[in-house]
Coordinates of C-alpha atoms in Angstrom, one line a residue:
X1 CA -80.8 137.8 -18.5
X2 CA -77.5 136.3 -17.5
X3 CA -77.9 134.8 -13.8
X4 CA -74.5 134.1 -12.7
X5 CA -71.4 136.8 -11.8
X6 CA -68.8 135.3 -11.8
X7 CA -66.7 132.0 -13.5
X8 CA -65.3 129.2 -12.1
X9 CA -62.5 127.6 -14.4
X10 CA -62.1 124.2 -15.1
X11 CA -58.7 123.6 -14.2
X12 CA -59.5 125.7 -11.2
X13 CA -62.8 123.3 -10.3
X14 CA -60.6 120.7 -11.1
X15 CA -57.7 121.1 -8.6
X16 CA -60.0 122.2 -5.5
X17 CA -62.5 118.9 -6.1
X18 CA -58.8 116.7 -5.9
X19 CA -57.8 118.4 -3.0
X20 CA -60.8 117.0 -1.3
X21 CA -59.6 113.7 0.1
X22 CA -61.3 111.5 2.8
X23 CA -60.0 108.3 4.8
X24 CA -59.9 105.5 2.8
X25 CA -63.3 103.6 3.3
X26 CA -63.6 100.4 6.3
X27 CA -63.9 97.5 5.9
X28 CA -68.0 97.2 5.0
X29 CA -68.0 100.6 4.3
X30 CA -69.7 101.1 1.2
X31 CA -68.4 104.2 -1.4
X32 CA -70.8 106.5 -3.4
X33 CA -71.4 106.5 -6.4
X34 CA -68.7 108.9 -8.7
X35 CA -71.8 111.2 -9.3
X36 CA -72.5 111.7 -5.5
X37 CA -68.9 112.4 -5.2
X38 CA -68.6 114.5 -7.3
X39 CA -72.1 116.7 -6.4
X40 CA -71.1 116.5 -3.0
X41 CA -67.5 118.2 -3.2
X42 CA -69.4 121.2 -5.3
X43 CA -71.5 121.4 -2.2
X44 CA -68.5 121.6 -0.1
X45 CA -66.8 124.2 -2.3
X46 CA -70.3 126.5 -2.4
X47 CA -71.1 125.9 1.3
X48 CA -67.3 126.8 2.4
X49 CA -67.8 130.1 0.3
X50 CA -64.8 128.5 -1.7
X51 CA -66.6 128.8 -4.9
X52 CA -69.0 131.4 -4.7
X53 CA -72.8 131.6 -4.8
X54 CA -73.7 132.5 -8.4
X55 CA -70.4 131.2 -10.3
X56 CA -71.0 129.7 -13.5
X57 CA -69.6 125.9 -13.4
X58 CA -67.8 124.9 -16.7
X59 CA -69.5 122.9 -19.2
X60 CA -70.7 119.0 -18.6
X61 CA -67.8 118.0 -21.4
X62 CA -64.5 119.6 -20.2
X63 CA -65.1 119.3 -16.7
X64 CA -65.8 115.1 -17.3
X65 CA -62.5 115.7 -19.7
X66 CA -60.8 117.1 -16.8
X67 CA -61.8 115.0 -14.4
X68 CA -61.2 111.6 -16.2
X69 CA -65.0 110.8 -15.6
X70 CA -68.0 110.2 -18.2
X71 CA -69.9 113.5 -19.3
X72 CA -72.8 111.2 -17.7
X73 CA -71.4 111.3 -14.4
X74 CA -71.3 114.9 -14.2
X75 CA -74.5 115.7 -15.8
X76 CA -76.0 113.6 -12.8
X77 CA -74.0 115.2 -10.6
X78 CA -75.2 118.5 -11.9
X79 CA -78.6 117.2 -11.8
X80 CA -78.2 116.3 -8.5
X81 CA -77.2 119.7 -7.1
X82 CA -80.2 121.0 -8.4
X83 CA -82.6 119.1 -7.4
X84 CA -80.6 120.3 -3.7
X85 CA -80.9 123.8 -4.6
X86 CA -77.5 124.4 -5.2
X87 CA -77.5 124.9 -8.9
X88 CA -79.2 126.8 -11.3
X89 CA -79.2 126.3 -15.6
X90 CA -80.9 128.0 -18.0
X91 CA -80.6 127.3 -21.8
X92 CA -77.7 129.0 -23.2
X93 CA -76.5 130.8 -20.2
X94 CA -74.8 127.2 -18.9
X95 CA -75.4 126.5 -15.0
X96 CA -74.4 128.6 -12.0
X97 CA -74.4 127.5 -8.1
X98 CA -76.8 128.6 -5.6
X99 CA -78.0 128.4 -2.4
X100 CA -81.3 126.4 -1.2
X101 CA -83.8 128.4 0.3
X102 CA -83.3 129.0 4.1
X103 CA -79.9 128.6 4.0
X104 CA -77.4 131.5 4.8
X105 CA -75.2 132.7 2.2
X106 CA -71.4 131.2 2.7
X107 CA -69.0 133.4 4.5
X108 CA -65.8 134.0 2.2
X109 CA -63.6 134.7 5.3
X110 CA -63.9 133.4 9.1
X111 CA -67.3 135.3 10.4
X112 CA -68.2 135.5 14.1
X113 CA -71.1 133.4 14.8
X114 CA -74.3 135.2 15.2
X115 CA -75.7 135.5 18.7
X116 CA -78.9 133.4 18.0
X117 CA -76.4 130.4 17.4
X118 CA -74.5 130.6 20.7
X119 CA -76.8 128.7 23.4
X120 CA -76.2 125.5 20.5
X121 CA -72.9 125.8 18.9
X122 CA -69.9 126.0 20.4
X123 CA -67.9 128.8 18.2
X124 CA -64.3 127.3 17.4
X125 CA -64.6 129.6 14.4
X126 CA -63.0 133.0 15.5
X127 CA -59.4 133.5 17.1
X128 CA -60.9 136.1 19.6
X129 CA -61.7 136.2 23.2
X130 CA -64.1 138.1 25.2
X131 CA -62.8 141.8 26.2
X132 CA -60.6 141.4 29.3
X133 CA -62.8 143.4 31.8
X134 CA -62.3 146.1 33.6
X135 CA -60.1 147.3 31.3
X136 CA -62.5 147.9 28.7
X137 CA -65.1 149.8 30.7
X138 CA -62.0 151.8 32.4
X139 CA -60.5 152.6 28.7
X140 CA -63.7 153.4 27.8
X141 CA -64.5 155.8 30.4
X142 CA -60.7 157.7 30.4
X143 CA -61.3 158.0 26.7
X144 CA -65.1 159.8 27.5
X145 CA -62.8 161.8 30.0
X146 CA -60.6 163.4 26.9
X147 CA -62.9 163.2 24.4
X148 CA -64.3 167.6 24.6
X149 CA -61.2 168.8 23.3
X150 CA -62.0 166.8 20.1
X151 CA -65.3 166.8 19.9
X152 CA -64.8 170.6 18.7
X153 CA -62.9 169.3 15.5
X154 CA -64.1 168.1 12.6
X155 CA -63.1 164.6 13.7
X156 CA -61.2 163.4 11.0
X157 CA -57.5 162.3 11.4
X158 CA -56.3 160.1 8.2
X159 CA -53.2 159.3 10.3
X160 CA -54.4 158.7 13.4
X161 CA -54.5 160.6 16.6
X162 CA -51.2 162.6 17.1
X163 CA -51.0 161.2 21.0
X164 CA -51.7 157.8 20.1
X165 CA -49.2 158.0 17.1
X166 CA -46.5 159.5 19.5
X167 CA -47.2 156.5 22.1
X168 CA -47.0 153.8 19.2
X169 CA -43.5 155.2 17.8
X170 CA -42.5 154.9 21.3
X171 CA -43.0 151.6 22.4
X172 CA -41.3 150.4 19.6
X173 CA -38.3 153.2 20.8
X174 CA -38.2 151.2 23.8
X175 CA -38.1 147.8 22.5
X176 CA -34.9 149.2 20.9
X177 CA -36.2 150.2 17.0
X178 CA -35.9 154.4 16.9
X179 CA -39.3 155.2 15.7
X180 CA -41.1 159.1 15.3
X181 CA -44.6 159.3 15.2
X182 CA -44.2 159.9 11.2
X183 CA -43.5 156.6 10.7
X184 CA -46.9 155.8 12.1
X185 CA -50.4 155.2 10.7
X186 CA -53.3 154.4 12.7
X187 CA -55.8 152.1 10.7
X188 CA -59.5 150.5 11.4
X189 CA -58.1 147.0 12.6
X190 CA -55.0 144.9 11.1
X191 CA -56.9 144.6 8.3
X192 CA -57.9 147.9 7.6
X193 CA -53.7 148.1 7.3
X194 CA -53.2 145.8 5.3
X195 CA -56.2 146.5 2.8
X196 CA -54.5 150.1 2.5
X197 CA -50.9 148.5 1.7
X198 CA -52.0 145.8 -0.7
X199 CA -53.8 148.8 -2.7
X200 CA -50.7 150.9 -2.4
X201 CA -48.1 148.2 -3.2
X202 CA -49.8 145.6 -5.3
X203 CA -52.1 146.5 -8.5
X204 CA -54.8 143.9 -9.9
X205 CA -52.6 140.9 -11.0
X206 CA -49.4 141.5 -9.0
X207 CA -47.8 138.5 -7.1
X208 CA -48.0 138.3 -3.6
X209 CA -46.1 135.9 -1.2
X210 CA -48.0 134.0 1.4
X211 CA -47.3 131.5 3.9
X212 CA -49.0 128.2 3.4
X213 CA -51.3 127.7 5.7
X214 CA -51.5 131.5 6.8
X215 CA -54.5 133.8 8.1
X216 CA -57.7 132.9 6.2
X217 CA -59.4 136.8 5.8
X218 CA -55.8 138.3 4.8
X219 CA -55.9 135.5 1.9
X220 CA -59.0 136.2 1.2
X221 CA -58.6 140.2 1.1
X222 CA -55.7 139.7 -1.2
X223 CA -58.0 137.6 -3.5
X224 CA -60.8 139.9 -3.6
X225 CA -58.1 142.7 -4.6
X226 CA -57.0 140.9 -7.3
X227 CA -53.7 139.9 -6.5
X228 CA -51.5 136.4 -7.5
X229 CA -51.2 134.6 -4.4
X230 CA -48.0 132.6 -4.4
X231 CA -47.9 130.1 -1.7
X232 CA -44.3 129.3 0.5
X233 CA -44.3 126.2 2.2
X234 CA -43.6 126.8 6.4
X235 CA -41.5 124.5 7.8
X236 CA -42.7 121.2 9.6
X237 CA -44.6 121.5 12.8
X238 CA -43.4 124.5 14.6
X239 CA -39.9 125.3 12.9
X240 CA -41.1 128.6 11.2
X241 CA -40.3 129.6 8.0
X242 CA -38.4 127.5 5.5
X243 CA -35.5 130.0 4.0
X244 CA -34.5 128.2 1.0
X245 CA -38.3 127.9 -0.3
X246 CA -38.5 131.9 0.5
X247 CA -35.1 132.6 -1.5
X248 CA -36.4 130.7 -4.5
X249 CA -39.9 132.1 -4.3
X250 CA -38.6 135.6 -3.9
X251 CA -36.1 135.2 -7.0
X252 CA -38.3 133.6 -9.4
X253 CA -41.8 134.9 -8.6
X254 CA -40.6 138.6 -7.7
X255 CA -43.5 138.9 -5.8
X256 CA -44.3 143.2 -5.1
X257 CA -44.8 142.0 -1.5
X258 CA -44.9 139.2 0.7
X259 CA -47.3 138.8 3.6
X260 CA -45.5 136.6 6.9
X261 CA -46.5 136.6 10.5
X262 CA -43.2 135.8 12.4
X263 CA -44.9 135.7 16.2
X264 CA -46.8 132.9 16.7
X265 CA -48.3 132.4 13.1
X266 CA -52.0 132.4 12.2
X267 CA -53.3 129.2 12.3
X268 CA -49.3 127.0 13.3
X269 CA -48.5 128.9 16.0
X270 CA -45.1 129.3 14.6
X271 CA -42.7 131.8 16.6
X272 CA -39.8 132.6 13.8
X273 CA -36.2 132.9 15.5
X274 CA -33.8 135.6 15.0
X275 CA -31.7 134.1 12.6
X276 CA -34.8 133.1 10.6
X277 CA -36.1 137.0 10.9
X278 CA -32.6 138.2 9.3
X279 CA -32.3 136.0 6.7
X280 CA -35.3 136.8 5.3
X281 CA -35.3 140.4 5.7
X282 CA -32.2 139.8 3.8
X283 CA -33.9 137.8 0.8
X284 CA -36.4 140.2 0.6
X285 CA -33.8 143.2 0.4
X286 CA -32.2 141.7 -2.4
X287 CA -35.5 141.1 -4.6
X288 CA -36.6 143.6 -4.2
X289 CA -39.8 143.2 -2.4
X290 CA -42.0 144.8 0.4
X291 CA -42.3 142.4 3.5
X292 CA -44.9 143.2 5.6
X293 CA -45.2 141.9 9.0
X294 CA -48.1 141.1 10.6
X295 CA -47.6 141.8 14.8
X296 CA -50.9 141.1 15.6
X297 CA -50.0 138.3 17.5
X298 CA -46.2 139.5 18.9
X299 CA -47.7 140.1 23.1
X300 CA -49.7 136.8 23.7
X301 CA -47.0 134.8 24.1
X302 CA -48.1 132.5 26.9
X303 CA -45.4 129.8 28.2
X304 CA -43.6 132.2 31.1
X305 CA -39.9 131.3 29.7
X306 CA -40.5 132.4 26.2
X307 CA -37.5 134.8 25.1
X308 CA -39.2 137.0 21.9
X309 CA -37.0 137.6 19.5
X310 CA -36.1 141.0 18.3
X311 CA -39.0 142.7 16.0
X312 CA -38.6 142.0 11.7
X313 CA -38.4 145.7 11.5
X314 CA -35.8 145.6 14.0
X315 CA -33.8 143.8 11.2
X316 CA -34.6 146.7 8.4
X317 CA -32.7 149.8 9.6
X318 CA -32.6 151.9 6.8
X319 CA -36.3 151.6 6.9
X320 CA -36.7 150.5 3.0
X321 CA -38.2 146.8 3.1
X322 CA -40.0 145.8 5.7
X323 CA -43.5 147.0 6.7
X324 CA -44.8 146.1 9.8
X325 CA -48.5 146.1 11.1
X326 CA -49.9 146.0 14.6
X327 CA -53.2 146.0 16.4
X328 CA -54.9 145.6 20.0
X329 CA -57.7 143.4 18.3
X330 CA -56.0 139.8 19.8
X331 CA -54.0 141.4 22.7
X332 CA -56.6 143.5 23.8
X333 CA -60.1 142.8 22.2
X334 CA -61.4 142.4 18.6
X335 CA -64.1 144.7 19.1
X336 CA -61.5 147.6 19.4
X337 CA -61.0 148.0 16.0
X338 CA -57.6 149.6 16.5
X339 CA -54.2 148.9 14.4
X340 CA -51.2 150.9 13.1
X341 CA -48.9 150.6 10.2
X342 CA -45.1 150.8 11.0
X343 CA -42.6 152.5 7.8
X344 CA -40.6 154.9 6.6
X345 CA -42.4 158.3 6.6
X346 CA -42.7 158.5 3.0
X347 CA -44.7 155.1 2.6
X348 CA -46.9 156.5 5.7
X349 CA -47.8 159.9 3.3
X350 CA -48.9 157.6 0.6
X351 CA -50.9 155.7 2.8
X352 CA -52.1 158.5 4.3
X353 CA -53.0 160.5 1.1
X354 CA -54.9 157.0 0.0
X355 CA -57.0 157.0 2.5
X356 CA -58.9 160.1 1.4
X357 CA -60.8 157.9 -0.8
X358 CA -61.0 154.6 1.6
X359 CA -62.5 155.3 5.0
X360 CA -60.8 158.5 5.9
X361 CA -60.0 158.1 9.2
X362 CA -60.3 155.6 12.4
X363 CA -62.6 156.6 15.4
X364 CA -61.9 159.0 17.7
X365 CA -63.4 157.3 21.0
X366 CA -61.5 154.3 20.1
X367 CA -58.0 155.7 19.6
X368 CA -58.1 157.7 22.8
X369 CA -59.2 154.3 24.7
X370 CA -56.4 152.2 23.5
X371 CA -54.2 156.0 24.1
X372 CA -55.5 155.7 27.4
X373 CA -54.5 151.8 28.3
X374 CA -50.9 152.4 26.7
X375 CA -50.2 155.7 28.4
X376 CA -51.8 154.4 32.1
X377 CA -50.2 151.2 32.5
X378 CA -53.7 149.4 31.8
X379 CA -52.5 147.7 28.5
X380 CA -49.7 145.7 30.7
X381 CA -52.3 144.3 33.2
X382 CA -54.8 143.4 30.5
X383 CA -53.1 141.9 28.3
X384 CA -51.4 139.7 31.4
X385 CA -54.8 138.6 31.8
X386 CA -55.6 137.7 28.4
X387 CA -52.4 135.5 28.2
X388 CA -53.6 133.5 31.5
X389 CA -57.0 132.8 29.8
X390 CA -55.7 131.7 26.4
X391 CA -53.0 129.8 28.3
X392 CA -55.9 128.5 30.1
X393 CA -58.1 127.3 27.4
X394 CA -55.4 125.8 25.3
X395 CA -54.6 123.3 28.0
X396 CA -57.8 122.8 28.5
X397 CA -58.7 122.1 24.3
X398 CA -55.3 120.6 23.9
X399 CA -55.9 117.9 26.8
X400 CA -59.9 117.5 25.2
X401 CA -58.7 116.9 21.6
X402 CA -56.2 114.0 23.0
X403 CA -58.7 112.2 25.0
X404 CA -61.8 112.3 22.5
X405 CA -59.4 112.5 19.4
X406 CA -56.3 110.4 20.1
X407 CA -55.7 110.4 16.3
X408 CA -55.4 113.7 15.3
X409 CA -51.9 114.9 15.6
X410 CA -50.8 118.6 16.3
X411 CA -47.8 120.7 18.3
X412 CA -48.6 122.5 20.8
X413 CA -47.7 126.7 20.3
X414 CA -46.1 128.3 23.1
X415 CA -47.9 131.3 22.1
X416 CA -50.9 132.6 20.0
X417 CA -54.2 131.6 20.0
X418 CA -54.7 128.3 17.6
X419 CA -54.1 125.0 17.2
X420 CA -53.2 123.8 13.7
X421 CA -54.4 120.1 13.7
X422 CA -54.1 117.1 11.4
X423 CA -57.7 115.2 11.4
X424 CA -56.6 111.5 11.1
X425 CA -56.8 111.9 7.3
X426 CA -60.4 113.0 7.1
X427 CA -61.3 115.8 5.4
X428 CA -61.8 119.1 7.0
X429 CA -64.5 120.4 4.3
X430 CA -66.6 117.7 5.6
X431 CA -65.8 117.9 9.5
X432 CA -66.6 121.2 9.0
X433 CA -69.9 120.7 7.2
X434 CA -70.8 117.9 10.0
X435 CA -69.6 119.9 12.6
X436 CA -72.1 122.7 12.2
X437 CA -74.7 120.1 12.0
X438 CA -73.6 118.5 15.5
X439 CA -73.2 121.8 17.2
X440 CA -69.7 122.8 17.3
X441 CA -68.3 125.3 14.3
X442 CA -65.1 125.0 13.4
X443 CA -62.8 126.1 10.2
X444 CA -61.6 123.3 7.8
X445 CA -58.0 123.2 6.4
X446 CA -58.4 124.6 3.2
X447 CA -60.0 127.9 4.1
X448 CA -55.8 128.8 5.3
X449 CA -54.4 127.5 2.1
X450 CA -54.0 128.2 -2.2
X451 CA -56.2 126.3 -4.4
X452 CA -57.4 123.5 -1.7
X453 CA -54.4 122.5 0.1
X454 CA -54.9 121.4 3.5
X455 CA -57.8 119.4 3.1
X456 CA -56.6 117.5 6.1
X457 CA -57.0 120.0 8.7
X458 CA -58.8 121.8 11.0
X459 CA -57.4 124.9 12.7
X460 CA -58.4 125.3 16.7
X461 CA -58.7 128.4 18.3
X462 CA -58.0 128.8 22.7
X463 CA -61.5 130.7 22.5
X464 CA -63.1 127.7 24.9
X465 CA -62.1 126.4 28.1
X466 CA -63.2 124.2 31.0
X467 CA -66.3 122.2 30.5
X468 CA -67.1 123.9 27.2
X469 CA -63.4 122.6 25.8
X470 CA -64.5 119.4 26.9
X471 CA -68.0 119.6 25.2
X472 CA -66.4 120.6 21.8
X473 CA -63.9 117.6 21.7
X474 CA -66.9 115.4 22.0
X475 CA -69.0 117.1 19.1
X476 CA -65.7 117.2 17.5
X477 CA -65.4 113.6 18.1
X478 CA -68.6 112.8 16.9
X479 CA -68.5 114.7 13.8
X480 CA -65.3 112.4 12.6
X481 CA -67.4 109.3 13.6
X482 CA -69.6 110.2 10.8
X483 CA -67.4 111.8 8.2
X484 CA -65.7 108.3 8.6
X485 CA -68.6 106.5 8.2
X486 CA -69.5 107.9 4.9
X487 CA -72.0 109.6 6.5
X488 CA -73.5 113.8 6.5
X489 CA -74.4 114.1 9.8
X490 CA -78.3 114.9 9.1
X491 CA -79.5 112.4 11.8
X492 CA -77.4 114.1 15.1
X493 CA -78.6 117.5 16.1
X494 CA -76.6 119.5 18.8
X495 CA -77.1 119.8 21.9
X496 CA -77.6 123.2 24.0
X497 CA -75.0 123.9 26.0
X498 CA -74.5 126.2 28.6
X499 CA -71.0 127.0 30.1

């Protein structure tokens, strides 16, 4: 019986193994061997989830051809890996990657850490903050209050509670975009929304625009739907989006739909102006392709003389291109799975009618919470305080990261919740792989990029602040001590830590 599921490519192989580029070596310093190399960047790629468990490698030939190597330094390479555990070969069926025993299975996306891990890692893995109390309990207890009258239906609303739909359409009224609650679907989380207009909009094998870097679990959603990711290039540092890349993109790829967060982008930080907004609205327009907006971000901006510019939508009157998705998971908190989809009422019945055969419909008891904060004036004061502890932290981490890391370079975001840094040219596979071993988790460059980019990155979140900010920097610093060194971190074990 055949034992792997899937087939890694050798061009593919190829291109993520180059992208996987470390300091060059000290003086002293002593490289290994081109098998090592080569057995330790598959190791990477399996423990990063970026090749997955149970893919069949190509053979010993074309990948040596491929790489300009001898077939005899990958067949010790592959002999090497498993004698590690993480590959498999049978006669005939070739040789597929594993997993050693013990060790968890690789996360595609970014996973929240489990709670066993938190009293010896420090969790720079997931963009999300602890629920801004009292609001939650308060939400939670006006939703209980209006619950009865729904608890005698059947329960299931595919678009979303008609009071929370109403309130939605107009808060965007307000910010100056006409919007009726038929414009409105309520979803299970941003990525509930943007699962449902990927299957609407873009079949197995249909292009897709992305920003490069952009959000990890969106790229990774797209992926697993089988869509062509084409990458567009943002802008240096904080400048947003770079229009002439987007116009070229859009006219020669004709991508069905292109995926952009224009408030303070997931992992840059990113806040696209006005004039940026229109252009592209304008580009898209004319190709004919569906740009959906991700808002998830759009209320934590956190600098006090930040002027937000008007919303993408606000730039799409006739309703026709632009698709805009919201949610209280990063305002609010990301265990309120609550978001909403923004278009024309004819895209929301197609979404709607979709969903029959997805999840149906988004919970009741959540809906009316996040009803309940909107329509009380809750939502204003919570999310005030949410911005004053991610302002908080991000001081805090960015001041950390200078002292402990005076190499790596980064901007600082007036807004959002990470920190898109440059590691000193060390690789951020291999931080990330020390990291965890040193007690601080964080997610390497590549996981935000197309076929390996970004190997030189690490992306930061303002989850951490105070004495723990400091704490991470440290392990942070340590970990690059021994990815520069050549060495894997085995010999450091972290530290518990208590905030």
């Amino acid at each position: 019986m055949v034992q792997w599921t899937s087939a890694v490519g050798t061009a593919q192989l190829a291109r993520l193994l180059t992208s996987q580029q470390d300091r060059p070596a000290g003086p002293g310093t002593r490289r290994p061997a081109a098998y090592r190399s080569l057995a330790d960047g598959i190791r990477l790629l399996v423990l990063e989830g970026r090749v997955p468990v149970a893919a069949r490698l190509p053979a010993e030939r074309e990948l040596a051809l491929s790489l300009s190597v001898s077939r005899t330094t990958v067949a010790a390479a592959y002999e090497a890996l498993r004698a590690e555990g993480f590959l498999e070969s049978r006669r005939g069926a070739g040789s597929w990657t594993a997993v050693p025993a013990g060790n968890p299975l690789p996360a595609r996306g970014l996973e929240p850490l489990p709670p066993e891990a938190l009293g010896s890692v420090i969790d720079l893995g997931t963009a999300a903050l602890p629920a801004p109390e009292p609001w939650l309990t308060r939400a939670v207890q006006g939703a209980l209050e209006e619950l009865p009258p729904y608890a005698h239906t059947h329960g299931d609303y595919p678009a979303g509670l008609p009071a929370l739909r109403a309130m939605i359409a107009e808060r965007y009224t307000a910010r100056g975009i006409p919007t009726m609650p038929e414009q409105i679907m309520v979803t299970t989380g941003a990525m509930g929304a943007i699962d449902a207009i990927c299957h609407l909009f873009s079949g197995r094998g249909e292009r897709i625009a992305v920003e490069s870097p952009s959000y990890a679990n969106i790229l990774q959603l797209m992926r697993e739907a089988g869509a062509r990711l084409v990458p567009v290039a943002m802008a240096e540092g904080l400048a947003g989006w770079d229009l002439d890349r987007w116009r070229q993109v859009l006219r020669e790829a004709a991508p069905r739909i292109a995926y952009v967060v224009a408030d303070f982008h997931n992992p840059t930080g990113a806040l696209a102006d006005e004039d940026q907004r229109r252009q592209l609205v304008e580009a898209a327009r004319s190709a004919g392709t569906v740009l959906v907006a991700d808002e998830t971000m759009t209320e934590l901006w956190l600098d006090p003389d930040v002027e937000m510019p008007r919303q993408v939508c606000g730039f799409d009157p006739a309703g026709s291109t632009v698709i805009t998705v919201g949610s209280a998971s990063k305002a609010f908190w990301a265990g309120m799975r609550i978001g909403w989809v923004r278009a024309a009422p004819d895209v929301i019945r197609s979404l709607v009618a979709a969903r029959a055969y997805a999840d149906l419909g988004t919970p009741v008891l959540e809906q009316l919470a996040i009803n309940w904060l909107l329509s009380g004036g809750g939502w204003e004061q919570a999310v005030a305080m949410r911005r004053e502890q991610a302002r908080g932290n991000r001081d805090a981490l960015v001041a950390a990261v200078r002292r402990e890391l005076p190499d790596w370079e980064f901007t600082v975001p007036r807004g959002g919740l990470t920190l898109w840094v440059r590691t000193g040219g060390l690789s951020g596979s291999r931080l990330a792989e020390v990291g965890e071993r040193v007690g601080v988790r964080v997610p390497s460059g590549p996981r935000f990029g197309v076929d390996g980019a970004f190997e030189g990155y690490v992306r930061l979140p303002f989850t951490v602040g105070g004495a723990v900010a400091d704490e991470a920097a440290v392990r942070l610093a340590a970990a690059a001590r021994i990815v520069a060194s050549g060495g894997s971190g085995g010999a450091e074990s972290p530290r518990t830590f208590v905030a």
